[in-house]
């Protein structure tokens, strides 16, 4: 799997619970920030797509697996990969590492997004530039024809 984007951040106090570890739902806030930053860095404007009414990209499935506690002030590295891609949907995989002192796997999360026409609320094709960008994160087919 090829890495699509790398994002770093620090876990804010408001993302943690009374036990001092990240509240499970707030993990997706950090993943979503990485997703938005990835598209922005590629010159793709989610805002333009959404405000123009061209498409919406609701999340239809998400999951996370925690490997170790993520605490307030932890520096995180979030590696973003494309897991699957179709003409109307994509799944992103986020691998989160705590960075201090060495990178340690902290969590793995996925989000599945479906492209819809926001007026009709039916599936719609992803913009070609979105497919091109997300395809960069997929492994190439190395099988040779016999």
PDB file of C-alpha atoms in Angstrom:
ATOM      1  CA  UNK A   1       0.000   0.000   0.000  1.00  0.00           C
ATOM      2  CA  UNK A   2       1.441   3.359  -1.028  1.00  0.00           C
ATOM      3  CA  UNK A   3       1.279   6.293   1.349  1.00  0.00           C
ATOM      4  CA  UNK A   4      -0.893   9.115   0.043  1.00  0.00           C
ATOM      5  CA  UNK A   5      -0.117  11.770   2.663  1.00  0.00           C
ATOM      6  CA  UNK A   6       1.578  12.260   6.049  1.00  0.00           C
ATOM      7  CA  UNK A   7       0.061  14.577   8.654  1.00  0.00           C
ATOM      8  CA  UNK A   8       1.388  15.511  12.078  1.00  0.00           C
ATOM      9  CA  UNK A   9      -0.488  17.040  14.988  1.00  0.00           C
ATOM     10  CA  UNK A  10      -0.589  17.254  18.752  1.00  0.00           C
ATOM     11  CA  UNK A  11      -3.499  15.771  20.680  1.00  0.00           C
ATOM     12  CA  UNK A  12      -5.455  18.647  22.286  1.00  0.00           C
ATOM     13  CA  UNK A  13      -6.761  18.439  25.842  1.00  0.00           C
ATOM     14  CA  UNK A  14     -10.364  18.630  24.598  1.00  0.00           C
ATOM     15  CA  UNK A  15      -9.872  15.377  22.667  1.00  0.00           C
ATOM     16  CA  UNK A  16      -9.258  13.393  25.842  1.00  0.00           C
ATOM     17  CA  UNK A  17     -11.604  11.890  28.383  1.00  0.00           C
ATOM     18  CA  UNK A  18     -11.482  11.853  32.188  1.00  0.00           C
ATOM     19  CA  UNK A  19      -8.923   9.041  32.066  1.00  0.00           C
ATOM     20  CA  UNK A  20      -6.551  11.295  30.113  1.00  0.00           C
ATOM     21  CA  UNK A  21      -6.670   9.297  26.879  1.00  0.00           C
ATOM     22  CA  UNK A  22      -8.209  10.241  23.572  1.00  0.00           C
ATOM     23  CA  UNK A  23     -11.981   9.853  23.513  1.00  0.00           C
ATOM     24  CA  UNK A  24     -12.639   7.266  20.794  1.00  0.00           C
ATOM     25  CA  UNK A  25     -14.800   9.533  18.614  1.00  0.00           C
ATOM     26  CA  UNK A  26     -12.211  12.317  18.671  1.00  0.00           C
ATOM     27  CA  UNK A  27      -9.773  10.011  16.882  1.00  0.00           C
ATOM     28  CA  UNK A  28     -11.922  10.546  13.793  1.00  0.00           C
ATOM     29  CA  UNK A  29     -11.622  14.335  14.183  1.00  0.00           C
ATOM     30  CA  UNK A  30      -7.853  13.946  13.820  1.00  0.00           C
ATOM     31  CA  UNK A  31      -8.231  11.537  10.902  1.00  0.00           C
ATOM     32  CA  UNK A  32     -10.631  13.926   9.184  1.00  0.00           C
ATOM     33  CA  UNK A  33      -8.163  16.787   9.642  1.00  0.00           C
ATOM     34  CA  UNK A  34      -5.536  14.621   7.905  1.00  0.00           C
ATOM     35  CA  UNK A  35      -7.997  13.865   5.075  1.00  0.00           C
ATOM     36  CA  UNK A  36      -8.779  17.570   4.570  1.00  0.00           C
ATOM     37  CA  UNK A  37      -5.077  18.481   4.654  1.00  0.00           C
ATOM     38  CA  UNK A  38      -4.268  15.762   2.121  1.00  0.00           C
ATOM     39  CA  UNK A  39      -6.813  17.064  -0.377  1.00  0.00           C
ATOM     40  CA  UNK A  40      -5.717  20.680   0.182  1.00  0.00           C
ATOM     41  CA  UNK A  41      -2.037  19.772  -0.324  1.00  0.00           C
ATOM     42  CA  UNK A  42      -2.995  18.104  -3.619  1.00  0.00           C
ATOM     43  CA  UNK A  43      -4.790  21.265  -4.745  1.00  0.00           C
ATOM     44  CA  UNK A  44      -8.217  19.641  -4.530  1.00  0.00           C
ATOM     45  CA  UNK A  45     -10.940  21.825  -3.048  1.00  0.00           C
ATOM     46  CA  UNK A  46     -13.490  19.864  -1.055  1.00  0.00           C
ATOM     47  CA  UNK A  47     -15.116  23.180  -0.224  1.00  0.00           C
ATOM     48  CA  UNK A  48     -15.560  24.072  -3.904  1.00  0.00           C
ATOM     49  CA  UNK A  49     -17.126  20.688  -4.670  1.00  0.00           C
ATOM     50  CA  UNK A  50     -19.470  20.923  -1.696  1.00  0.00           C
ATOM     51  CA  UNK A  51     -20.474  24.573  -2.081  1.00  0.00           C
ATOM     52  CA  UNK A  52     -21.074  24.227  -5.825  1.00  0.00           C
ATOM     53  CA  UNK A  53     -23.441  21.346  -5.149  1.00  0.00           C
ATOM     54  CA  UNK A  54     -21.413  19.134  -7.475  1.00  0.00           C
ATOM     55  CA  UNK A  55     -21.031  16.304  -4.939  1.00  0.00           C
ATOM     56  CA  UNK A  56     -21.126  15.446  -1.283  1.00  0.00           C
ATOM     57  CA  UNK A  57     -18.879  12.803   0.261  1.00  0.00           C
ATOM     58  CA  UNK A  58     -20.653  11.393   3.313  1.00  0.00           C
ATOM     59  CA  UNK A  59     -18.882   8.807   5.426  1.00  0.00           C
ATOM     60  CA  UNK A  60     -20.920   5.615   5.328  1.00  0.00           C
ATOM     61  CA  UNK A  61     -18.640   3.444   7.449  1.00  0.00           C
ATOM     62  CA  UNK A  62     -15.800   3.979   9.902  1.00  0.00           C
ATOM     63  CA  UNK A  63     -13.830   1.863  12.312  1.00  0.00           C
ATOM     64  CA  UNK A  64     -10.812   2.142  14.553  1.00  0.00           C
ATOM     65  CA  UNK A  65      -8.522  -0.233  16.364  1.00  0.00           C
ATOM     66  CA  UNK A  66      -6.478   1.171  19.223  1.00  0.00           C
ATOM     67  CA  UNK A  67      -3.063  -0.392  19.783  1.00  0.00           C
ATOM     68  CA  UNK A  68      -1.976   1.761  22.734  1.00  0.00           C
ATOM     69  CA  UNK A  69      -3.283   4.761  24.672  1.00  0.00           C
ATOM     70  CA  UNK A  70      -3.135   8.134  22.908  1.00  0.00           C
ATOM     71  CA  UNK A  71      -2.791  10.908  25.476  1.00  0.00           C
ATOM     72  CA  UNK A  72      -3.096  14.668  25.700  1.00  0.00           C
ATOM     73  CA  UNK A  73      -0.025  16.387  24.200  1.00  0.00           C
ATOM     74  CA  UNK A  74       1.100  13.262  22.327  1.00  0.00           C
ATOM     75  CA  UNK A  75       2.612  14.199  18.998  1.00  0.00           C
ATOM     76  CA  UNK A  76       1.005  12.062  16.312  1.00  0.00           C
ATOM     77  CA  UNK A  77       1.985  11.137  12.811  1.00  0.00           C
ATOM     78  CA  UNK A  78      -0.979  10.087  10.692  1.00  0.00           C
ATOM     79  CA  UNK A  79      -0.151   8.235   7.485  1.00  0.00           C
ATOM     80  CA  UNK A  80      -3.038   8.275   5.031  1.00  0.00           C
ATOM     81  CA  UNK A  81      -3.508   5.568   2.408  1.00  0.00           C
ATOM     82  CA  UNK A  82      -6.179   4.756  -0.160  1.00  0.00           C
ATOM     83  CA  UNK A  83      -7.577   1.326   0.681  1.00  0.00           C
ATOM     84  CA  UNK A  84     -10.155   0.942  -2.099  1.00  0.00           C
ATOM     85  CA  UNK A  85     -11.435   3.098  -4.907  1.00  0.00           C
ATOM     86  CA  UNK A  86     -14.377   2.856  -7.285  1.00  0.00           C
ATOM     87  CA  UNK A  87     -15.986   5.427  -9.592  1.00  0.00           C
ATOM     88  CA  UNK A  88     -18.349   6.494  -6.773  1.00  0.00           C
ATOM     89  CA  UNK A  89     -16.625   5.564  -3.503  1.00  0.00           C
ATOM     90  CA  UNK A  90     -13.307   5.334  -1.725  1.00  0.00           C
ATOM     91  CA  UNK A  91     -11.979   4.038   1.552  1.00  0.00           C
ATOM     92  CA  UNK A  92      -9.116   5.680   3.415  1.00  0.00           C
ATOM     93  CA  UNK A  93      -6.854   3.992   5.932  1.00  0.00           C
ATOM     94  CA  UNK A  94      -5.174   6.024   8.640  1.00  0.00           C
ATOM     95  CA  UNK A  95      -2.190   4.648  10.519  1.00  0.00           C
ATOM     96  CA  UNK A  96      -1.508   6.716  13.644  1.00  0.00           C
ATOM     97  CA  UNK A  97       1.832   6.727  15.430  1.00  0.00           C
ATOM     98  CA  UNK A  98       2.874   8.457  18.629  1.00  0.00           C
ATOM     99  CA  UNK A  99       6.204  10.146  17.922  1.00  0.00           C
ATOM    100  CA  UNK A 100       7.983  10.710  21.212  1.00  0.00           C
ATOM    101  CA  UNK A 101      10.608   9.446  21.509  1.00  0.00           C
ATOM    102  CA  UNK A 102      10.276   6.925  18.625  1.00  0.00           C
ATOM    103  CA  UNK A 103       7.300   6.258  16.318  1.00  0.00           C
ATOM    104  CA  UNK A 104       5.041   3.642  17.899  1.00  0.00           C
ATOM    105  CA  UNK A 105       1.867   2.335  16.266  1.00  0.00           C
ATOM    106  CA  UNK A 106      -1.037   3.745  18.299  1.00  0.00           C
ATOM    107  CA  UNK A 107      -4.148   3.140  16.169  1.00  0.00           C
ATOM    108  CA  UNK A 108      -5.472   2.173  12.760  1.00  0.00           C
ATOM    109  CA  UNK A 109      -8.693   3.692  11.429  1.00  0.00           C
ATOM    110  CA  UNK A 110     -10.673   3.574   8.197  1.00  0.00           C
ATOM    111  CA  UNK A 111     -13.375   5.764   6.688  1.00  0.00           C
ATOM    112  CA  UNK A 112     -15.468   4.849   3.657  1.00  0.00           C
ATOM    113  CA  UNK A 113     -16.815   7.786   1.639  1.00  0.00           C
ATOM    114  CA  UNK A 114     -19.509   7.627  -1.040  1.00  0.00           C
ATOM    115  CA  UNK A 115     -19.899  10.322  -3.675  1.00  0.00           C
ATOM    116  CA  UNK A 116     -23.482  11.495  -4.027  1.00  0.00           C
ATOM    117  CA  UNK A 117     -25.410  14.157  -5.863  1.00  0.00           C
ATOM    118  CA  UNK A 118     -26.555  16.264  -2.889  1.00  0.00           C
ATOM    119  CA  UNK A 119     -29.848  17.218  -4.530  1.00  0.00           C
ATOM    120  CA  UNK A 120     -30.970  13.751  -5.652  1.00  0.00           C
ATOM    121  CA  UNK A 121     -29.220  11.959  -2.742  1.00  0.00           C
ATOM    122  CA  UNK A 122     -28.042   9.268  -5.151  1.00  0.00           C
ATOM    123  CA  UNK A 123     -24.565   8.044  -6.019  1.00  0.00           C
ATOM    124  CA  UNK A 124     -22.636  10.252  -8.412  1.00  0.00           C
ATOM    125  CA  UNK A 125     -19.219   9.873 -10.030  1.00  0.00           C
ATOM    126  CA  UNK A 126     -16.204  11.155  -8.165  1.00  0.00           C
ATOM    127  CA  UNK A 127     -14.504  14.076  -9.921  1.00  0.00           C
ATOM    128  CA  UNK A 128     -11.742  12.819 -12.254  1.00  0.00           C
ATOM    129  CA  UNK A 129      -9.066  14.762 -10.347  1.00  0.00           C
ATOM    130  CA  UNK A 130     -10.189  13.069  -7.126  1.00  0.00           C
ATOM    131  CA  UNK A 131      -9.870   9.616  -8.710  1.00  0.00           C
ATOM    132  CA  UNK A 132      -6.455  10.523 -10.137  1.00  0.00           C
ATOM    133  CA  UNK A 133      -5.192  11.673  -6.733  1.00  0.00           C
ATOM    134  CA  UNK A 134      -6.586   8.739  -4.784  1.00  0.00           C
ATOM    135  CA  UNK A 135      -5.205   6.295  -7.360  1.00  0.00           C
ATOM    136  CA  UNK A 136      -1.698   7.434  -6.389  1.00  0.00           C
ATOM    137  CA  UNK A 137      -2.234   5.730  -3.052  1.00  0.00           C
ATOM    138  CA  UNK A 138      -3.090   2.341  -4.526  1.00  0.00           C
ATOM    139  CA  UNK A 139      -0.485  -0.328  -5.207  1.00  0.00           C
ATOM    140  CA  UNK A 140       0.210  -0.837  -8.881  1.00  0.00           C
ATOM    141  CA  UNK A 141      -0.633  -4.109 -10.579  1.00  0.00           C
ATOM    142  CA  UNK A 142       2.658  -5.957 -10.853  1.00  0.00           C
ATOM    143  CA  UNK A 143       1.280  -9.132 -12.407  1.00  0.00           C
ATOM    144  CA  UNK A 144       2.521  -9.721 -15.923  1.00  0.00           C
ATOM    145  CA  UNK A 145       0.454 -11.300 -18.652  1.00  0.00           C
ATOM    146  CA  UNK A 146       1.643 -14.734 -19.742  1.00  0.00           C
TER     147      UNK A 146
END
